[in-house]
Amino acid sequence: MPGYRALSLAFTAALATACAVAAQGPGPGPSAAPGPTPEDLAPAPPMGWNSWNRFHCDISEQLIRETADAMVASGLRDAGYRYVNIDDCWEAPARDAHGDLATDSARFPSGMKALADYVHSKGLKIGIYSSAGWGTCQKRPASLDHEPADARKFAEWGIDYLKYDNCNNQDRPAIERYKAMGDALRATRRPIVYSLCEWGANKPWEWGRSVGGHLWRTTGDISDRWSSVLKILDQQVGLEKYSGLNGWNDPDMLEVGNGRMTDDEYIAHFSLWALLNAPLIAGNDLRSMSDGTKRILMNKDVIAVDQDWGGMQGHKVRDDGEREVWMKPMSSGDVAVVLLNRDTTAAQLGVTMRELGLSGGRHEARNLWAHTDGVVTDTLSAALPRHSAAMFIVRK
Ligand code: GAL
């Protein structure tokens, strides 16, 4: 069987290259083989945590260590959350004597390498933040015109994920600025997920992949408010065709558990983000989560929808003003559905099997929040309290 043999040899060769890359480690070196292609780094939307939404500049190595500990102890790691991401304000106020980015030594006395080692020892990955400008949004040193050196520094520290912001960009073209860092990250040969935080200003969904991005923010900043969730949701309409394996639309990080929305609102937020194949980056204090917050962030059925790629991210199929229906094809041929009541009063919502692209008649369905299985005939419907959503998988 010559065909089979050729295939098996090709496979062996690919495996040998992969092993060589793994053995050689991330560091650049003259004899190093090319590293894993950036295209392979985010086959599913990244999951993890980021310091910004809850802590802003009030961060330290102790917080990051305790967050890594909590990610393991709470079960979040086992539910799929992997990245512990440090946002703005980790930087010292000025570059060091060599012109390199330096870590704020009062808040991170052990340094970034030691912190990365600690996070890695927990079976987790670590992310960091910079801006494609002269300074970050909090006016710390940032990476414009320093891309190769800064990327090398991140690789040296053992960083696995870079969120790259857009502040203080001197009105220089976005594609150029983001490509410079994408190229620099690639040149380090360390696998580093590249998260473009350009706020959707220059339609990054159109060029994010071409500059090496694995995800790109589609909007300005989220806040811990129902109105913010809805505003961002509305901005996702029409972007569904740009998202896909290794290149995800990012409607911003989660606010679940930060305290200014009700659990119904957080359930709707989490359901919608999962339906959109959004990166699930928790933004709360993992060290003190209520049981309600844990139940939301660790709903395995909902996470499975987020991590599944059925050919298109979730999109709106019905808009009755304050009542909406969103659906997403699953790779199994089943359909994930979110019924959303944006209104301040309770409402009854429904959608027909045909609107979901399924045949009419009986279908099995699972309610992903009630954790119940049932049968739907022609129309899936639910009674929804104010500001809430229900989420289902309808079997094909
Ligand atoms: C914003 C960004 C936020 C956060 C903040 C830090 O531009 O959208 O997510 O990173 O900067 O200063």
PDB file of N, CA, C and O in Angstrom, residues 1-9:
ATOM      1  N   MET A   1       0.852  -1.207   0.000  1.00  0.00           N
ATOM      2  CA  MET A   1       0.000   0.000   0.000  1.00  0.00           C
ATOM      3  C   MET A   1       0.887   1.256   0.000  1.00  0.00           C
ATOM      4  O   MET A   1       1.160   1.842   1.052  1.00  0.00           O
ATOM      5  N   PRO A   2       1.371   1.657  -1.179  1.00  0.00           N
ATOM      6  CA  PRO A   2       2.299   2.783  -1.212  1.00  0.00           C
ATOM      7  C   PRO A   2       1.680   4.064  -0.648  1.00  0.00           C
ATOM      8  O   PRO A   2       2.347   4.828   0.043  1.00  0.00           O
ATOM      9  N   GLY A   3       0.388   4.271  -0.942  1.00  0.00           N
ATOM     10  CA  GLY A   3      -0.278   5.487  -0.452  1.00  0.00           C
ATOM     11  C   GLY A   3      -0.219   5.553   1.066  1.00  0.00           C
ATOM     12  O   GLY A   3       0.157   6.551   1.650  1.00  0.00           O
ATOM     13  N   TYR A   4      -0.526   4.437   1.685  1.00  0.00           N
ATOM     14  CA  TYR A   4      -0.559   4.386   3.144  1.00  0.00           C
ATOM     15  C   TYR A   4       0.829   4.655   3.720  1.00  0.00           C
ATOM     16  O   TYR A   4       1.014   5.390   4.660  1.00  0.00           O
ATOM     17  N   ARG A   5       1.838   4.014   3.042  1.00  0.00           N
ATOM     18  CA  ARG A   5       3.213   4.149   3.539  1.00  0.00           C
ATOM     19  C   ARG A   5       3.671   5.614   3.464  1.00  0.00           C
ATOM     20  O   ARG A   5       4.238   6.143   4.409  1.00  0.00           O
ATOM     21  N   ALA A   6       3.351   6.259   2.331  1.00  0.00           N
ATOM     22  CA  ALA A   6       3.755   7.664   2.179  1.00  0.00           C
ATOM     23  C   ALA A   6       3.141   8.502   3.296  1.00  0.00           C
ATOM     24  O   ALA A   6       3.781   9.321   3.927  1.00  0.00           O
ATOM     25  N   LEU A   7       1.866   8.204   3.552  1.00  0.00           N
ATOM     26  CA  LEU A   7       1.151   8.955   4.577  1.00  0.00           C
ATOM     27  C   LEU A   7       1.798   8.742   5.941  1.00  0.00           C
ATOM     28  O   LEU A   7       2.020   9.661   6.718  1.00  0.00           O
ATOM     29  N   SER A   8       2.133   7.478   6.215  1.00  0.00           N
ATOM     30  CA  SER A   8       2.661   7.173   7.538  1.00  0.00           C
ATOM     31  C   SER A   8       4.066   7.781   7.702  1.00  0.00           C
ATOM     32  O   SER A   8       4.431   8.242   8.760  1.00  0.00           O
ATOM     33  N   LEU A   9       4.842   7.815   6.603  1.00  0.00           N
ATOM     34  CA  LEU A   9       6.168   8.443   6.688  1.00  0.00           C
ATOM     35  C   LEU A   9       6.044   9.937   6.935  1.00  0.00           C
ATOM     36  O   LEU A   9       6.744  10.501   7.755  1.00  0.00           O
TER      37      LEU A   9
END
